[in-house]
N, CA, C and O atoms as CSV, one atom per row, in Angstrom:
chain,resi,resn,atom,element,x,y,z
A,1,MET,N,N,51.684,-24.837,60.724
A,1,MET,CA,C,51.704,-23.534,61.440
A,1,MET,C,C,50.043,-23.033,61.322
A,1,MET,O,O,49.588,-22.885,60.187
A,2,ALA,N,N,49.270,-22.809,62.366
A,2,ALA,CA,C,48.145,-21.760,62.328
A,2,ALA,C,C,48.010,-20.383,61.936
A,2,ALA,O,O,48.583,-19.462,62.517
A,3,VAL,N,N,47.386,-20.274,61.126
A,3,VAL,CA,C,46.857,-18.421,60.699
A,3,VAL,C,C,46.092,-17.856,61.483
A,3,VAL,O,O,45.095,-18.554,61.670
A,4,TYR,N,N,46.070,-16.675,62.182
A,4,TYR,CA,C,45.031,-16.592,62.826
A,4,TYR,C,C,44.832,-14.839,62.408
A,4,TYR,O,O,45.842,-14.140,62.496
A,5,ILE,N,N,43.632,-14.248,62.003
A,5,ILE,CA,C,43.401,-13.041,62.141
A,5,ILE,C,C,42.686,-12.681,63.186
A,5,ILE,O,O,41.766,-13.286,63.735
A,6,ILE,N,N,43.334,-11.289,63.521
A,6,ILE,CA,C,43.263,-10.409,65.123
A,6,ILE,C,C,41.945,-9.682,64.558
A,6,ILE,O,O,41.819,-9.101,63.479
A,7,LYS,N,N,40.797,-9.912,65.795
A,7,LYS,CA,C,39.854,-8.921,65.893
A,7,LYS,C,C,39.400,-8.679,66.839
A,7,LYS,O,O,39.023,-9.441,67.729
A,8,TRP,N,N,39.351,-6.731,66.734
A,8,TRP,CA,C,39.351,-5.912,67.814
A,8,TRP,C,C,37.895,-6.077,68.430
A,8,TRP,O,O,36.919,-5.489,67.964
A,9,MET,N,N,37.848,-6.852,69.417
A,9,MET,CA,C,36.278,-7.251,70.562
A,9,MET,C,C,36.268,-6.120,71.416
A,9,MET,O,O,35.047,-5.975,71.478
A,10,GLY,N,N,36.801,-5.077,72.226
A,10,GLY,CA,C,36.428,-4.416,73.052
A,10,GLY,C,C,35.746,-2.942,72.832
A,10,GLY,O,O,35.347,-2.661,71.702
A,11,ASP,N,N,35.626,-2.112,73.774
A,11,ASP,CA,C,34.858,-1.223,73.557
A,11,ASP,C,C,35.842,0.399,74.288
A,11,ASP,O,O,37.033,0.141,74.465
A,12,TRP,N,N,35.599,1.285,74.518
A,12,TRP,CA,C,36.141,2.367,75.220
A,12,TRP,C,C,35.906,2.714,76.597
A,12,TRP,O,O,36.118,3.801,77.135
A,13,GLN,N,N,35.460,1.701,77.080
A,13,GLN,CA,C,35.199,2.023,78.700
A,13,GLN,C,C,36.231,1.489,79.394
A,13,GLN,O,O,36.863,0.590,78.841
A,14,GLY,N,N,36.581,1.877,80.598
A,14,GLY,CA,C,37.538,1.601,81.621
A,14,GLY,C,C,37.860,2.440,81.945
A,14,GLY,O,O,37.238,3.497,81.847
A,15,THR,N,N,39.098,2.281,82.526
A,15,THR,CA,C,39.989,3.310,84.070
A,15,THR,C,C,40.784,4.346,82.936
A,15,THR,O,O,40.084,4.321,81.924
A,16,ALA,N,N,41.477,4.868,82.807
A,16,ALA,CA,C,42.142,5.672,81.942
A,16,ALA,C,C,43.051,4.995,81.539
A,16,ALA,O,O,43.011,4.707,80.343
A,17,ILE,N,N,44.273,4.457,82.414
A,17,ILE,CA,C,44.912,3.282,82.061
A,17,ILE,C,C,44.717,2.083,81.280
A,17,ILE,O,O,45.627,1.451,80.743
A,18,GLU,N,N,42.978,1.683,81.227
A,18,GLU,CA,C,42.751,0.534,80.291
A,18,GLU,C,C,42.297,0.823,79.022
A,18,GLU,O,O,42.245,0.120,78.013
A,19,ARG,N,N,41.849,2.418,79.309
A,19,ARG,CA,C,41.665,3.029,78.071
A,19,ARG,C,C,42.652,3.383,77.107
A,19,ARG,O,O,42.334,3.344,75.918
A,20,LYS,N,N,43.998,3.779,77.498
A,20,LYS,CA,C,45.179,3.895,76.578
A,20,LYS,C,C,45.703,2.727,76.207
A,20,LYS,O,O,46.393,2.581,75.198
A,21,LEU,N,N,45.228,1.327,77.467
A,21,LEU,CA,C,45.770,0.314,76.941
A,21,LEU,C,C,44.870,-0.247,75.919
A,21,LEU,O,O,45.576,-0.971,75.217
A,22,LYS,N,N,43.718,-0.265,75.516
A,22,LYS,CA,C,42.957,-0.601,74.678
A,22,LYS,C,C,43.145,-0.091,73.314
A,22,LYS,O,O,43.010,-0.907,72.402
A,23,ASP,N,N,43.481,1.321,72.980
A,23,ASP,CA,C,44.010,2.238,72.247
A,23,ASP,C,C,45.084,1.573,71.676
A,23,ASP,O,O,44.974,1.323,70.476
A,24,TYR,N,N,46.047,1.241,72.218
A,24,TYR,CA,C,47.531,0.884,72.150
A,24,TYR,C,C,47.076,-0.534,71.568
A,24,TYR,O,O,47.258,-0.550,70.350
A,25,VAL,N,N,46.589,-1.623,72.013
A,25,VAL,CA,C,46.269,-2.687,70.981
A,25,VAL,C,C,44.982,-2.441,70.406
A,25,VAL,O,O,44.464,-3.535,70.180
A,26,HIS,N,N,44.435,-1.753,70.159
A,26,HIS,CA,C,43.055,-1.511,68.703
A,26,HIS,C,C,44.484,-1.364,67.475
A,26,HIS,O,O,44.830,-2.184,66.624
A,27,SER,N,N,44.992,-0.200,67.756
A,27,SER,CA,C,46.086,0.598,66.759
A,27,SER,C,C,46.972,-0.318,66.149
A,27,SER,O,O,47.253,-0.343,64.951
A,28,LYS,N,N,47.582,-1.393,67.415
A,28,LYS,CA,C,49.029,-1.797,66.975
A,28,LYS,C,C,48.469,-3.225,66.185
A,28,LYS,O,O,49.155,-3.659,65.260
A,29,TYR,N,N,46.949,-4.083,66.657
A,29,TYR,CA,C,46.811,-5.435,66.411
A,29,TYR,C,C,45.515,-5.763,65.538
A,29,TYR,O,O,45.341,-6.868,65.023
A,30,SER,N,N,44.596,-4.664,65.418
A,30,SER,CA,C,43.369,-5.280,65.137
A,30,SER,C,C,43.664,-4.923,63.529
A,30,SER,O,O,44.205,-3.948,63.008
A,31,ASP,N,N,43.015,-6.258,62.917
A,31,ASP,CA,C,42.629,-7.014,61.586
A,31,ASP,C,C,44.743,-6.808,61.067
A,31,ASP,O,O,45.354,-6.350,60.102
A,32,GLN,N,N,45.091,-7.414,62.292
A,32,GLN,CA,C,46.461,-7.643,61.480
A,32,GLN,C,C,46.291,-9.572,61.209
A,32,GLN,O,O,45.320,-10.174,61.669
A,33,VAL,N,N,46.976,-10.012,60.718
A,33,VAL,CA,C,47.567,-11.801,60.573
A,33,VAL,C,C,48.210,-12.016,61.793
A,33,VAL,O,O,48.197,-10.999,62.488
A,34,CYS,N,N,48.767,-12.973,62.303
A,34,CYS,CA,C,49.608,-13.704,62.882
A,34,CYS,C,C,49.666,-14.944,62.775
A,34,CYS,O,O,48.645,-15.575,62.502
A,35,SER,N,N,50.837,-15.549,62.960
A,35,SER,CA,C,51.089,-17.165,63.064
A,35,SER,C,C,50.878,-17.738,64.669
A,35,SER,O,O,51.232,-17.184,65.710
A,36,SER,N,N,50.373,-18.676,64.539
A,36,SER,CA,C,50.242,-19.686,65.965
A,36,SER,C,C,51.651,-19.548,66.948
A,36,SER,O,O,51.474,-19.852,68.128
A,37,ALA,N,N,52.840,-19.175,66.606
A,37,ALA,CA,C,53.612,-19.271,67.865
A,37,ALA,C,C,53.686,-17.906,68.132
A,37,ALA,O,O,54.154,-17.704,69.253
A,38,ALA,N,N,53.308,-16.581,67.330
A,38,ALA,CA,C,53.000,-15.461,67.601
A,38,ALA,C,C,52.183,-14.732,68.646
A,38,ALA,O,O,52.272,-13.544,68.955
A,39,VAL,N,N,51.396,-15.625,69.117
A,39,VAL,CA,C,49.906,-15.550,69.804
A,39,VAL,C,C,50.904,-15.139,71.104
A,39,VAL,O,O,51.125,-13.946,71.312
A,40,LYS,N,N,51.286,-15.810,71.661
A,40,LYS,CA,C,51.816,-15.632,73.123
A,40,LYS,C,C,52.891,-14.390,72.999
A,40,LYS,O,O,52.998,-13.659,73.984
A,41,ALA,N,N,53.549,-14.168,72.043
A,41,ALA,CA,C,54.620,-13.015,71.772
A,41,ALA,C,C,53.508,-11.461,71.885
A,41,ALA,O,O,54.013,-10.427,72.322
A,42,ILE,N,N,51.973,-11.482,71.433
A,42,ILE,CA,C,51.681,-10.796,71.518
A,42,ILE,C,C,51.072,-10.338,72.865
A,42,ILE,O,O,51.119,-9.286,73.502
A,43,PHE,N,N,50.526,-11.450,73.034
A,43,PHE,CA,C,50.205,-11.204,75.132
A,43,PHE,C,C,51.010,-10.393,75.848
A,43,PHE,O,O,50.797,-9.362,76.487
A,44,HIS,N,N,52.567,-11.437,75.497
A,44,HIS,CA,C,53.846,-9.904,76.505
A,44,HIS,C,C,53.882,-8.795,76.116
A,44,HIS,O,O,54.097,-7.871,76.900
A,45,ASP,N,N,53.655,-8.572,74.636
A,45,ASP,CA,C,53.455,-7.335,74.183
A,45,ASP,C,C,53.055,-6.404,74.776
A,45,ASP,O,O,53.697,-5.406,75.104
A,46,ILE,N,N,51.794,-6.677,74.999
A,46,ILE,CA,C,50.183,-5.911,75.871
A,46,ILE,C,C,50.834,-5.672,77.280
A,46,ILE,O,O,50.927,-4.632,77.931
A,47,LEU,N,N,51.259,-6.953,77.556
A,47,LEU,CA,C,51.589,-7.172,79.369
A,47,LEU,C,C,52.828,-5.718,79.355
A,47,LEU,O,O,52.378,-4.687,79.854
A,48,ARG,N,N,53.890,-5.669,78.963
A,48,ARG,CA,C,54.634,-5.021,78.644
A,48,ARG,C,C,54.404,-3.564,78.576
A,48,ARG,O,O,55.130,-2.689,79.048
A,49,GLU,N,N,53.088,-3.391,77.802
A,49,GLU,CA,C,52.802,-1.742,77.487
A,49,GLU,C,C,52.066,-1.902,78.753
A,49,GLU,O,O,52.772,-1.493,79.675
A,50,ARG,N,N,50.934,-2.332,79.157
A,50,ARG,CA,C,50.562,-1.917,80.502
A,50,ARG,C,C,51.135,-1.951,81.350
A,50,ARG,O,O,50.756,-1.322,82.338
A,51,ASP,N,N,52.363,-2.723,81.382
A,51,ASP,CA,C,53.568,-1.956,82.564
A,51,ASP,C,C,54.135,-0.752,82.589
A,51,ASP,O,O,54.305,-0.198,83.674
A,52,ARG,N,N,54.588,-0.043,81.190
A,52,ARG,CA,C,55.096,0.546,80.608
A,52,ARG,C,C,53.814,1.936,81.160
A,52,ARG,O,O,54.304,2.914,81.724
A,53,LEU,N,N,52.547,1.908,80.986
A,53,LEU,CA,C,51.712,2.748,81.386
A,53,LEU,C,C,52.211,2.681,82.468
A,53,LEU,O,O,53.190,3.414,82.604
A,54,CYS,N,N,51.857,1.920,83.552
A,54,CYS,CA,C,51.705,2.129,85.015
A,54,CYS,C,C,52.518,2.449,85.407
A,54,CYS,O,O,52.374,2.543,86.626
A,55,GLU,N,N,53.530,2.750,85.062
A,55,GLU,CA,C,55.416,3.407,85.642
A,55,GLU,C,C,54.753,4.346,84.981
A,55,GLU,O,O,54.510,5.136,85.893
A,56,ILE,N,N,54.334,4.762,84.100
A,56,ILE,CA,C,53.988,6.367,83.791
A,56,ILE,C,C,53.328,7.266,85.041
A,56,ILE,O,O,53.695,8.299,85.600
A,57,ALA,N,N,52.098,6.317,85.223
A,57,ALA,CA,C,51.218,6.824,86.600
A,57,ALA,C,C,50.948,5.579,87.266
A,57,ALA,O,O,50.026,4.790,87.060
A,58,PRO,N,N,52.333,5.489,88.486
A,58,PRO,CA,C,52.689,4.846,89.301
A,58,PRO,C,C,51.182,4.890,90.022
A,58,PRO,O,O,50.651,3.781,90.069
A,59,ARG,N,N,50.515,5.831,90.511
A,59,ARG,CA,C,49.296,5.408,91.098
A,59,ARG,C,C,47.986,4.822,91.002
A,59,ARG,O,O,47.008,4.915,91.744
A,60,CYS,N,N,48.194,4.143,89.834
A,60,CYS,CA,C,47.007,3.509,88.971
A,60,CYS,C,C,46.868,1.998,89.649
A,60,CYS,O,O,47.728,1.428,90.321
A,61,LYS,N,N,45.669,1.549,89.320
A,61,LYS,CA,C,45.964,0.432,89.361
A,61,LYS,C,C,45.957,-0.696,88.154
A,61,LYS,O,O,45.125,-0.673,87.246
A,62,LYS,N,N,47.036,-1.720,88.274
A,62,LYS,CA,C,47.058,-2.104,86.973
A,62,LYS,C,C,46.126,-3.162,87.015
A,62,LYS,O,O,45.736,-3.869,87.945
A,63,PRO,N,N,45.748,-3.109,85.368
A,63,PRO,CA,C,44.545,-4.379,85.510
A,63,PRO,C,C,45.588,-5.137,85.178
A,63,PRO,O,O,46.728,-4.776,84.886
A,64,ILE,N,N,44.881,-6.803,85.271
A,64,ILE,CA,C,44.902,-7.845,84.730
A,64,ILE,C,C,44.218,-8.431,83.822
A,64,ILE,O,O,43.055,-8.822,83.920
A,65,ILE,N,N,45.076,-8.523,82.717
A,65,ILE,CA,C,45.385,-9.280,81.788
A,65,ILE,C,C,45.343,-10.321,81.818
A,65,ILE,O,O,46.051,-10.875,82.659
A,66,ARG,N,N,44.423,-11.220,80.845
A,66,ARG,CA,C,44.354,-12.862,80.819
A,66,ARG,C,C,44.203,-12.874,79.219
A,66,ARG,O,O,43.561,-12.064,78.551
A,67,LEU,N,N,45.041,-14.129,78.695
A,67,LEU,CA,C,45.498,-15.021,77.830
A,67,LEU,C,C,44.073,-16.455,77.602
A,67,LEU,O,O,44.378,-17.583,77.989
A,68,GLU,N,N,42.805,-16.255,77.053
A,68,GLU,CA,C,42.261,-17.646,77.012
A,68,GLU,C,C,42.415,-18.464,75.756
A,68,GLU,O,O,42.052,-18.316,74.590
A,69,GLU,N,N,43.124,-19.434,76.456
A,69,GLU,CA,C,43.529,-20.139,74.946
A,69,GLU,C,C,42.426,-21.417,74.810
A,69,GLU,O,O,41.779,-21.750,75.803
A,70,PRO,N,N,42.267,-22.064,73.603
A,70,PRO,CA,C,40.966,-22.555,72.935
A,70,PRO,C,C,41.062,-23.451,74.088
A,70,PRO,O,O,42.024,-23.730,74.805
A,71,GLY,N,N,39.505,-23.946,74.104
A,71,GLY,CA,C,39.048,-24.970,74.708
A,71,GLY,C,C,37.975,-25.916,74.344
A,71,GLY,O,O,37.540,-25.683,73.217
A,72,LEU,N,N,37.480,-26.788,74.870
A,72,LEU,CA,C,36.446,-27.846,74.376
A,72,LEU,C,C,35.444,-26.751,73.687
A,72,LEU,O,O,34.684,-27.513,73.090
A,73,ILE,N,N,35.157,-25.936,73.514
A,73,ILE,CA,C,34.295,-25.288,72.527
A,73,ILE,C,C,35.138,-24.015,71.901
A,73,ILE,O,O,35.767,-23.446,72.793
A,74,GLY,N,N,35.218,-23.744,71.309
A,74,GLY,CA,C,36.132,-23.025,69.933
A,74,GLY,C,C,37.369,-23.438,69.621
A,74,GLY,O,O,37.868,-24.519,69.931
A,75,ASP,N,N,37.824,-22.633,69.049
A,75,ASP,CA,C,39.483,-22.818,68.259
A,75,ASP,C,C,39.936,-21.662,68.366
A,75,ASP,O,O,40.965,-21.435,67.731
A,76,GLN,N,N,39.305,-20.477,69.242
A,76,GLN,CA,C,40.185,-19.335,68.718
A,76,GLN,C,C,40.547,-18.647,70.582
A,76,GLN,O,O,39.923,-18.778,71.635
A,77,PHE,N,N,41.804,-17.945,70.233
A,77,PHE,CA,C,42.347,-17.323,71.372
A,77,PHE,C,C,41.459,-15.988,71.729
A,77,PHE,O,O,40.656,-15.381,71.020
A,78,SER,N,N,41.788,-15.799,72.779
A,78,SER,CA,C,41.706,-14.447,73.295
A,78,SER,C,C,42.105,-13.785,74.329
A,78,SER,O,O,42.248,-14.369,75.403
A,79,ILE,N,N,42.374,-12.352,74.184
A,79,ILE,CA,C,42.817,-11.803,74.714
A,79,ILE,C,C,42.061,-10.540,75.732
A,79,ILE,O,O,41.655,-9.456,75.313
A,80,ARG,N,N,42.012,-11.046,77.206
A,80,ARG,CA,C,41.214,-9.661,77.274
A,80,ARG,C,C,41.309,-8.797,78.936
A,80,ARG,O,O,42.471,-8.418,79.082
A,81,LEU,N,N,40.788,-8.567,79.662
A,81,LEU,CA,C,41.055,-7.579,80.844
A,81,LEU,C,C,40.203,-8.359,82.264
A,81,LEU,O,O,39.006,-8.079,82.201
A,82,ASN,N,N,40.379,-8.830,82.915
A,82,ASN,CA,C,40.098,-9.828,83.961
A,82,ASN,C,C,39.196,-8.988,84.276
A,82,ASN,O,O,39.396,-7.783,84.121
A,83,ASP,N,N,37.771,-9.582,84.892
A,83,ASP,CA,C,36.463,-9.390,84.917
A,83,ASP,C,C,36.138,-9.123,86.160
A,83,ASP,O,O,35.936,-10.198,86.725
A,84,GLU,N,N,35.946,-8.023,87.051
A,84,GLU,CA,C,36.413,-7.901,88.561
A,84,GLU,C,C,34.562,-7.818,88.729
A,84,GLU,O,O,34.007,-8.571,89.530
A,85,ASN,N,N,33.994,-7.121,88.132
A,85,ASN,CA,C,32.512,-6.855,88.546
A,85,ASN,C,C,31.519,-7.662,88.020
A,85,ASN,O,O,30.433,-7.684,88.600
A,86,GLY,N,N,31.740,-8.508,86.759
A,86,GLY,CA,C,31.039,-8.788,86.273
A,86,GLY,C,C,29.796,-8.106,85.330
A,86,GLY,O,O,28.702,-8.602,85.061
A,87,VAL,N,N,30.143,-7.293,85.080
A,87,VAL,CA,C,29.725,-6.029,83.923
A,87,VAL,C,C,30.294,-5.590,83.252
A,87,VAL,O,O,31.305,-5.066,83.720
A,88,GLY,N,N,30.063,-5.463,81.549
A,88,GLY,CA,C,30.777,-4.679,80.687
A,88,GLY,C,C,31.395,-5.571,79.990
A,88,GLY,O,O,31.635,-6.720,80.361
A,89,ASN,N,N,31.701,-5.040,78.863
A,89,ASN,CA,C,32.678,-5.554,77.841
A,89,ASN,C,C,34.380,-5.640,78.479
A,89,ASN,O,O,34.942,-4.605,78.838
A,90,ARG,N,N,34.931,-6.721,78.540
A,90,ARG,CA,C,36.287,-6.303,78.648
A,90,ARG,C,C,36.893,-7.204,77.770
A,90,ARG,O,O,37.909,-7.728,78.226
A,91,ALA,N,N,36.530,-7.573,76.521
A,91,ALA,CA,C,37.380,-8.150,75.679
A,91,ALA,C,C,38.137,-7.372,74.948
A,91,ALA,O,O,37.595,-6.431,74.368
A,92,LEU,N,N,39.606,-7.596,74.807
A,92,LEU,CA,C,40.260,-7.212,73.721
A,92,LEU,C,C,40.296,-7.152,72.863
A,92,LEU,O,O,39.952,-6.128,72.274
A,93,ILE,N,N,40.809,-8.394,72.164
A,93,ILE,CA,C,41.014,-9.153,70.757
A,93,ILE,C,C,40.932,-10.452,71.204
A,93,ILE,O,O,41.293,-10.986,72.253
A,94,ALA,N,N,40.228,-10.979,69.918
A,94,ALA,CA,C,40.226,-12.337,69.829
A,94,ALA,C,C,40.892,-12.857,68.449
A,94,ALA,O,O,40.786,-12.188,67.420
A,95,LEU,N,N,41.481,-13.905,68.483
A,95,LEU,CA,C,42.500,-14.512,67.164
A,95,LEU,C,C,41.777,-15.598,66.654
A,95,LEU,O,O,41.603,-16.518,67.453
A,96,LYS,N,N,41.268,-15.741,65.429
A,96,LYS,CA,C,40.268,-16.519,64.962
A,96,LYS,C,C,41.028,-17.403,64.038
A,96,LYS,O,O,41.639,-16.843,63.128
A,97,PRO,N,N,41.073,-18.437,64.113
A,97,PRO,CA,C,42.076,-19.205,63.102
A,97,PRO,C,C,41.141,-19.355,61.644
A,97,PRO,O,O,39.993,-19.779,61.511
A,98,THR,N,N,42.113,-18.830,60.612
A,98,THR,CA,C,41.546,-18.809,59.368
A,98,THR,C,C,41.486,-20.603,58.620
A,98,THR,O,O,42.264,-21.509,58.918
A,99,SER,N,N,40.744,-20.657,57.979
A,99,SER,CA,C,40.389,-21.754,57.177
A,99,SER,C,C,40.592,-22.046,56.124
A,99,SER,O,O,40.375,-23.174,55.680
A,100,THR,N,N,41.315,-20.563,55.119
A,100,THR,CA,C,41.998,-20.827,54.173
A,100,THR,C,C,42.736,-19.061,53.814
A,100,THR,O,O,42.022,-18.068,53.673
A,101,LEU,N,N,44.095,-19.048,53.738
A,101,LEU,CA,C,44.575,-18.084,53.313
A,101,LEU,C,C,44.974,-18.133,52.134
A,101,LEU,O,O,45.565,-19.175,51.851
A,102,PHE,N,N,44.822,-17.055,50.981
A,102,PHE,CA,C,45.620,-16.865,49.874
A,102,PHE,C,C,46.526,-15.991,49.845
A,102,PHE,O,O,46.362,-14.933,50.452
A,103,ILE,N,N,47.555,-16.222,49.209
A,103,ILE,CA,C,48.862,-15.395,48.917
A,103,ILE,C,C,49.441,-15.837,47.507
A,103,ILE,O,O,49.595,-16.977,47.068
A,104,ALA,N,N,49.708,-14.652,46.945
A,104,ALA,CA,C,50.247,-14.943,45.629
A,104,ALA,C,C,51.386,-15.751,45.539
A,104,ALA,O,O,51.870,-16.034,46.635
A,105,GLU,N,N,51.994,-16.234,44.496
A,105,GLU,CA,C,53.140,-16.611,44.070
A,105,GLU,C,C,53.819,-16.172,44.208
A,105,GLU,O,O,53.902,-15.053,43.703
A,106,GLY,N,N,55.383,-16.938,45.398
A,106,GLY,CA,C,56.277,-15.817,45.134
A,106,GLY,C,C,56.184,-14.585,46.372
A,106,GLY,O,O,57.039,-13.718,46.553
A,107,GLU,N,N,55.263,-14.713,46.943
A,107,GLU,CA,C,55.234,-14.130,48.449
A,107,GLU,C,C,55.501,-14.844,49.261
A,107,GLU,O,O,55.384,-16.070,49.240
A,108,GLN,N,N,56.107,-13.829,50.531
A,108,GLN,CA,C,56.044,-14.780,51.706
A,108,GLN,C,C,55.437,-14.378,52.831
A,108,GLN,O,O,55.387,-13.160,53.003
A,109,LEU,N,N,54.855,-15.236,53.828
A,109,LEU,CA,C,53.462,-14.640,54.225
A,109,LEU,C,C,54.419,-14.074,55.761
A,109,LEU,O,O,54.163,-12.946,56.182
A,110,PHE,N,N,55.174,-14.688,56.284
A,110,PHE,CA,C,55.547,-14.286,57.403
A,110,PHE,C,C,56.947,-14.329,57.369
A,110,PHE,O,O,57.480,-15.316,56.861
A,111,ASP,N,N,58.179,-12.694,58.195
A,111,ASP,CA,C,59.229,-12.581,58.085
A,111,ASP,C,C,59.696,-13.311,59.362
A,111,ASP,O,O,59.015,-13.218,60.383
A,112,ALA,N,N,61.139,-14.226,59.332
A,112,ALA,CA,C,61.364,-14.240,60.536
A,112,ALA,C,C,62.395,-13.332,61.359
A,112,ALA,O,O,63.433,-12.794,60.976
A,113,VAL,N,N,61.923,-13.335,62.310
A,113,VAL,CA,C,62.599,-12.001,63.410
A,113,VAL,C,C,62.478,-12.682,64.951
A,113,VAL,O,O,61.608,-13.429,65.398
A,114,ASP,N,N,63.652,-12.150,65.569
A,114,ASP,CA,C,63.406,-12.781,66.976
A,114,ASP,C,C,62.901,-12.442,67.721
A,114,ASP,O,O,62.799,-13.165,68.712
A,115,ASP,N,N,62.385,-11.370,67.711
A,115,ASP,CA,C,61.275,-10.951,68.561
A,115,ASP,C,C,59.758,-10.589,68.114
A,115,ASP,O,O,59.581,-9.373,68.038
A,116,THR,N,N,58.778,-11.276,67.843
A,116,THR,CA,C,57.890,-11.458,67.010
A,116,THR,C,C,56.896,-11.367,66.926
A,116,THR,O,O,56.107,-12.095,66.323
A,117,THR,N,N,56.592,-9.817,67.922
A,117,THR,CA,C,55.825,-9.145,68.080
A,117,THR,C,C,55.381,-7.822,67.337
A,117,THR,O,O,54.581,-6.985,67.756
A,118,GLU,N,N,56.113,-7.816,66.076
A,118,GLU,CA,C,55.716,-7.180,65.136
A,118,GLU,C,C,56.532,-7.422,63.981
A,118,GLU,O,O,57.738,-7.357,64.219
A,119,VAL,N,N,56.110,-7.765,62.419
A,119,VAL,CA,C,56.549,-7.946,61.111
A,119,VAL,C,C,56.156,-6.549,60.401
A,119,VAL,O,O,55.037,-6.159,60.735
A,120,LYS,N,N,56.716,-5.866,59.658
A,120,LYS,CA,C,56.273,-4.944,58.638
A,120,LYS,C,C,56.503,-6.038,57.466
A,120,LYS,O,O,57.086,-7.120,57.540
A,121,GLY,N,N,55.730,-5.291,56.122
A,121,GLY,CA,C,56.039,-6.203,54.698
A,121,GLY,C,C,56.566,-5.297,54.306
A,121,GLY,O,O,56.750,-4.228,54.886
A,122,GLY,N,N,56.973,-5.708,52.942
A,122,GLY,CA,C,58.071,-4.844,52.315
A,122,GLY,C,C,59.283,-5.308,52.637
A,122,GLY,O,O,59.541,-6.055,53.581
A,123,ALA,N,N,60.440,-4.621,51.416
A,123,ALA,CA,C,61.837,-5.320,51.587
A,123,ALA,C,C,62.639,-4.713,53.145
A,123,ALA,O,O,62.940,-3.555,53.435
A,124,GLN,N,N,62.743,-5.435,53.600
A,124,GLN,CA,C,63.729,-5.516,55.028
A,124,GLN,C,C,65.013,-5.438,54.485
A,124,GLN,O,O,65.998,-5.466,55.222
């Protein structure tokens, strides 16, 4: 199982819907850790939030969001807004693989849950 550190790569520019979506992504996922299996669940959670925001404001233009998987160069995932004009920072988050992750003896890194969009620490 690969472990990824989620880094915020965005800015606060864009339409009102894009800014609210960026705020959601930043507050929920920035500087978190996830497993490789959770990457697509995080992507789908962001899509659900986008759809929820667009239901609140039905006249908005729904932003297109892409999941870019590791390719020939690099080994990180990224989730970004579609670049329509070729200008500006369209990145949201980058999921960078860890080379080493240290945990203490007796600690459990991840709790198993049905919907892997969020795992809270502590006793459950």
